PDB file of C-alpha atoms in Angstrom:
ATOM      1  CA  MET A   1     151.147  57.680 100.971  1.00 64.00           C
ATOM      2  CA  LYS A   2     153.506  60.342  99.774  1.00 77.00           C
ATOM      3  CA  TRP A   3     152.288  63.945  99.387  1.00 80.00           C
ATOM      4  CA  ASN A   4     153.135  65.651  96.146  1.00 86.00           C
ATOM      5  CA  TRP A   5     151.766  68.488  94.020  1.00 88.00           C
ATOM      6  CA  GLY A   6     149.144  66.331  92.347  1.00 87.00           C
ATOM      7  CA  THR A   7     147.723  65.098  95.672  1.00 88.00           C
ATOM      8  CA  GLY A   8     147.602  68.654  97.053  1.00 89.00           C
ATOM      9  CA  ILE A   9     145.814  69.996  93.975  1.00 93.00           C
ATOM     10  CA  VAL A  10     143.223  67.187  94.061  1.00 94.00           C
ATOM     11  CA  ILE A  11     142.572  67.779  97.774  1.00 94.00           C
ATOM     12  CA  ALA A  12     142.277  71.557  97.196  1.00 95.00           C
ATOM     13  CA  ILE A  13     139.782  71.077  94.335  1.00 97.00           C
ATOM     14  CA  ILE A  14     137.681  68.607  96.339  1.00 97.00           C
ATOM     15  CA  SER A  15     137.693  70.969  99.344  1.00 97.00           C
ATOM     16  CA  PHE A  16     136.631  73.896  97.151  1.00 97.00           C
ATOM     17  CA  ILE A  17     133.808  71.886  95.554  1.00 97.00           C
ATOM     18  CA  GLY A  18     132.629  70.784  99.006  1.00 97.00           C
ATOM     19  CA  PHE A  19     132.711  74.390 100.241  1.00 96.00           C
ATOM     20  CA  ILE A  20     130.650  75.616  97.266  1.00 96.00           C
ATOM     21  CA  MET A  21     128.170  72.731  97.564  1.00 96.00           C
ATOM     22  CA  TYR A  22     127.674  73.491 101.278  1.00 94.00           C
ATOM     23  CA  PHE A  23     126.701  77.109 100.479  1.00 90.00           C
ATOM     24  CA  VAL A  24     124.478  76.163  97.536  1.00 90.00           C
ATOM     25  CA  ILE A  25     122.550  73.660  99.660  1.00 90.00           C
ATOM     26  CA  THR A  26     122.336  76.065 102.605  1.00 86.00           C
ATOM     27  CA  MET A  27     121.053  78.968 100.488  1.00 83.00           C
ATOM     28  CA  SER A  28     118.498  76.895  98.608  1.00 82.00           C
ATOM     29  CA  THR A  29     116.996  75.076 101.612  1.00 82.00           C
ATOM     30  CA  ASP A  30     117.123  77.632 104.444  1.00 77.00           C
ATOM     31  CA  LYS A  31     113.972  79.819 104.607  1.00 75.00           C
ATOM     32  CA  LYS A  32     116.033  82.660 106.093  1.00 73.00           C
ATOM     33  CA  TYR A  33     117.671  83.194 102.685  1.00 67.00           C
ATOM     34  CA  SER A  34     114.443  82.954 100.666  1.00 66.00           C
ATOM     35  CA  HIS A  35     113.590  86.061  98.638  1.00 62.00           C
ATOM     36  CA  ASP A  36     110.432  86.570  96.612  1.00 61.00           C
ATOM     37  CA  LEU A  37     111.676  88.266  93.485  1.00 56.00           C
ATOM     38  CA  VAL A  38     108.836  87.439  91.090  1.00 62.00           C
ATOM     39  CA  THR A  39     105.155  88.256  91.502  1.00 65.00           C
ATOM     40  CA  GLU A  40     102.750  85.341  91.728  1.00 70.00           C
ATOM     41  CA  ASP A  41     100.567  86.459  88.800  1.00 74.00           C
ATOM     42  CA  TYR A  42     103.483  86.795  86.411  1.00 72.00           C
ATOM     43  CA  TYR A  43     101.794  85.351  83.308  1.00 74.00           C
ATOM     44  CA  ALA A  44      98.535  87.248  83.818  1.00 74.00           C
ATOM     45  CA  LYS A  45     100.509  90.488  84.130  1.00 73.00           C
ATOM     46  CA  GLU A  46     102.456  89.657  80.984  1.00 75.00           C
ATOM     47  CA  MET A  47      99.232  89.413  78.963  1.00 75.00           C
ATOM     48  CA  ALA A  48      98.213  92.958  80.010  1.00 77.00           C
ATOM     49  CA  TYR A  49     101.604  94.430  79.146  1.00 81.00           C
ATOM     50  CA  GLN A  50     100.481  96.400  76.054  1.00 81.00           C
ATOM     51  CA  THR A  51      97.919  98.333  78.088  1.00 84.00           C
ATOM     52  CA  GLU A  52     100.714  99.170  80.539  1.00 85.00           C
ATOM     53  CA  ILE A  53     102.875 100.457  77.684  1.00 87.00           C
ATOM     54  CA  ASP A  54     100.013 102.680  76.473  1.00 87.00           C
ATOM     55  CA  ALA A  55      99.367 104.001  79.985  1.00 87.00           C
ATOM     56  CA  GLU A  56     103.083 104.769  80.487  1.00 89.00           C
ATOM     57  CA  THR A  57     103.114 106.590  77.148  1.00 89.00           C
ATOM     58  CA  ASN A  58     100.164 108.704  78.334  1.00 89.00           C
ATOM     59  CA  THR A  59     102.092 109.548  81.506  1.00 87.00           C
ATOM     60  CA  ASN A  60     105.219 110.482  79.548  1.00 88.00           C
ATOM     61  CA  ASN A  61     103.137 112.752  77.281  1.00 88.00           C
ATOM     62  CA  LEU A  62     102.048 114.940  80.197  1.00 87.00           C
ATOM     63  CA  LYS A  63     103.629 118.404  80.175  1.00 88.00           C
ATOM     64  CA  GLU A  64     104.634 118.157  83.830  1.00 89.00           C
ATOM     65  CA  LYS A  65     106.009 114.915  85.283  1.00 88.00           C
ATOM     66  CA  ILE A  66     105.129 113.151  88.523  1.00 88.00           C
ATOM     67  CA  THR A  67     107.775 113.722  91.160  1.00 88.00           C
ATOM     68  CA  GLY A  68     108.562 111.976  94.399  1.00 87.00           C
ATOM     69  CA  LYS A  69     110.834 112.869  97.267  1.00 88.00           C
ATOM     70  CA  ARG A  70     111.610 111.799 100.788  1.00 89.00           C
ATOM     71  CA  THR A  71     110.347 114.045 103.553  1.00 87.00           C
ATOM     72  CA  SER A  72     110.337 113.727 107.333  1.00 86.00           C
ATOM     73  CA  GLU A  73     106.732 112.425 107.186  1.00 86.00           C
ATOM     74  CA  GLY A  74     107.348 109.837 104.439  1.00 86.00           C
ATOM     75  CA  TRP A  75     107.476 109.711 100.631  1.00 87.00           C
ATOM     76  CA  LEU A  76     105.715 112.668  99.006  1.00 87.00           C
ATOM     77  CA  ILE A  77     104.339 112.187  95.482  1.00 87.00           C
ATOM     78  CA  THR A  78     103.398 115.313  93.540  1.00 89.00           C
ATOM     79  CA  PHE A  79     101.027 114.996  90.577  1.00 87.00           C
ATOM     80  CA  PRO A  80     101.128 117.383  87.596  1.00 87.00           C
ATOM     81  CA  LYS A  81      99.439 120.742  88.130  1.00 87.00           C
ATOM     82  CA  GLU A  82      97.708 120.482  84.727  1.00 85.00           C
ATOM     83  CA  LEU A  83      95.376 117.801  86.158  1.00 84.00           C
ATOM     84  CA  ASN A  84      92.374 118.351  88.421  1.00 84.00           C
ATOM     85  CA  PRO A  85      93.181 116.400  91.658  1.00 82.00           C
ATOM     86  CA  GLU A  86      89.526 115.468  92.323  1.00 83.00           C
ATOM     87  CA  LYS A  87      89.323 113.592  88.989  1.00 85.00           C
ATOM     88  CA  ILE A  88      92.403 111.400  89.647  1.00 86.00           C
ATOM     89  CA  LYS A  89      91.327 107.912  90.747  1.00 89.00           C
ATOM     90  CA  GLY A  90      93.569 104.894  91.145  1.00 90.00           C
ATOM     91  CA  ASN A  91      96.074 103.067  93.336  1.00 91.00           C
ATOM     92  CA  VAL A  92      99.664 103.345  94.476  1.00 90.00           C
ATOM     93  CA  PHE A  93     101.419  99.981  94.842  1.00 92.00           C
ATOM     94  CA  LEU A  94     104.745  99.640  96.637  1.00 90.00           C
ATOM     95  CA  TYR A  95     106.694  96.447  95.995  1.00 90.00           C
ATOM     96  CA  ARG A  96     109.621  95.431  98.177  1.00 87.00           C
ATOM     97  CA  PRO A  97     111.861  93.082  96.109  1.00 83.00           C
ATOM     98  CA  SER A  98     113.490  91.542  99.177  1.00 81.00           C
ATOM     99  CA  ASN A  99     110.306  90.718 101.138  1.00 79.00           C
ATOM    100  CA  GLU A 100     106.846  90.038  99.735  1.00 79.00           C
ATOM    101  CA  LYS A 101     105.248  90.593 103.157  1.00 83.00           C
ATOM    102  CA  LEU A 102     106.117  94.309 103.058  1.00 84.00           C
ATOM    103  CA  ASP A 103     104.246  94.984  99.776  1.00 85.00           C
ATOM    104  CA  PHE A 104     101.211  97.219 100.123  1.00 86.00           C
ATOM    105  CA  SER A 105      98.733  99.248  98.100  1.00 88.00           C
ATOM    106  CA  LEU A 106      97.058 102.587  98.812  1.00 88.00           C
ATOM    107  CA  PRO A 107      94.112 104.232  97.036  1.00 89.00           C
ATOM    108  CA  ILE A 108      94.762 107.656  95.539  1.00 86.00           C
ATOM    109  CA  VAL A 109      92.731 110.221  97.460  1.00 82.00           C
ATOM    110  CA  LEU A 110      93.770 113.778  96.626  1.00 82.00           C
ATOM    111  CA  SER A 111      92.566 117.176  97.735  1.00 75.00           C
ATOM    112  CA  SER A 112      95.693 118.900  96.450  1.00 84.00           C
ATOM    113  CA  PHE A 113      98.382 117.734  94.041  1.00 84.00           C
ATOM    114  CA  ASN A 114     100.297 115.815  96.742  1.00 87.00           C
ATOM    115  CA  LEU A 115      99.972 112.272  98.059  1.00 85.00           C
ATOM    116  CA  LEU A 116     101.941 111.238 101.146  1.00 86.00           C
ATOM    117  CA  ILE A 117     102.964 107.647 101.838  1.00 85.00           C
ATOM    118  CA  PRO A 118     103.499 107.558 105.621  1.00 86.00           C
ATOM    119  CA  GLU A 119     106.971 106.852 106.927  1.00 84.00           C
ATOM    120  CA  LYS A 120     105.678 104.107 109.249  1.00 85.00           C
ATOM    121  CA  ARG A 121     104.778 102.007 106.168  1.00 82.00           C
ATOM    122  CA  LEU A 122     108.239 102.316 104.569  1.00 84.00           C
ATOM    123  CA  LEU A 123     111.431 100.634 105.690  1.00 83.00           C
ATOM    124  CA  ASP A 124     114.799 101.910 104.561  1.00 84.00           C
ATOM    125  CA  GLY A 125     115.938 100.350 101.315  1.00 84.00           C
ATOM    126  CA  ARG A 126     114.776  99.809  97.763  1.00 88.00           C
ATOM    127  CA  TRP A 127     111.115  99.937  96.739  1.00 88.00           C
ATOM    128  CA  ASN A 128     109.423  99.709  93.358  1.00 90.00           C
ATOM    129  CA  ILE A 129     106.567 102.180  93.206  1.00 91.00           C
ATOM    130  CA  THR A 130     103.740 101.823  90.687  1.00 91.00           C
ATOM    131  CA  ILE A 131     101.058 104.492  90.379  1.00 90.00           C
ATOM    132  CA  ASP A 132      98.117 103.351  88.269  1.00 91.00           C
ATOM    133  CA  TRP A 133      95.379 105.934  87.774  1.00 87.00           C
ATOM    134  CA  LYS A 134      92.600 107.147  85.491  1.00 90.00           C
ATOM    135  CA  TYR A 135      91.881 110.728  84.559  1.00 87.00           C
ATOM    136  CA  ASP A 136      88.922 111.579  82.321  1.00 86.00           C
ATOM    137  CA  GLY A 137      88.704 107.979  81.077  1.00 86.00           C
ATOM    138  CA  THR A 138      92.414 107.800  80.134  1.00 88.00           C
ATOM    139  CA  ASP A 139      94.730 105.305  81.833  1.00 90.00           C
ATOM    140  CA  TYR A 140      98.053 106.477  83.228  1.00 91.00           C
ATOM    141  CA  LEU A 141     100.901 104.455  84.731  1.00 91.00           C
ATOM    142  CA  TYR A 142     104.040 105.603  86.523  1.00 90.00           C
ATOM    143  CA  LYS A 143     106.776 103.175  87.592  1.00 90.00           C
ATOM    144  CA  LYS A 144     109.951 104.018  89.446  1.00 88.00           C
ATOM    145  CA  GLN A 145     112.515 102.426  91.702  1.00 89.00           C
ATOM    146  CA  ILE A 146     113.077 104.438  94.834  1.00 85.00           C
ATOM    147  CA  VAL A 147     115.482 104.131  97.727  1.00 84.00           C
ATOM    148  CA  TYR A 148     113.936 105.212 100.994  1.00 79.00           C
TER     149      TYR A 148
END
């Protein structure tokens, strides 16, 4: 068989398709490359979305905003000074997009305006933080992507 441009192009295309197919099959079947990017209760959470919008609006209407920063002890969350810390009840949920096993939740227990998430619970990288709390019967919700 004589090699010409047409034969070379066909062989190159077939090789490229084989290369791409190898990676598609490897990524979709190997558990090492599996990432949990969607929560399991997706549809149930979608139904409660309007209450989340209202709670986020309540949070945005506060005079002082919630702040968070990295410290040597961990991630420090500071609540607005206009609120009484003893009346704040709720949870802090940290979601790791790359690994579902690292997700965790903490109850909000405040004696001052600060809440510390310990460094031993946080790995370097991206986290989605959700603070869901009640204050005087009003729901509040704070969502932010952080890089620790």
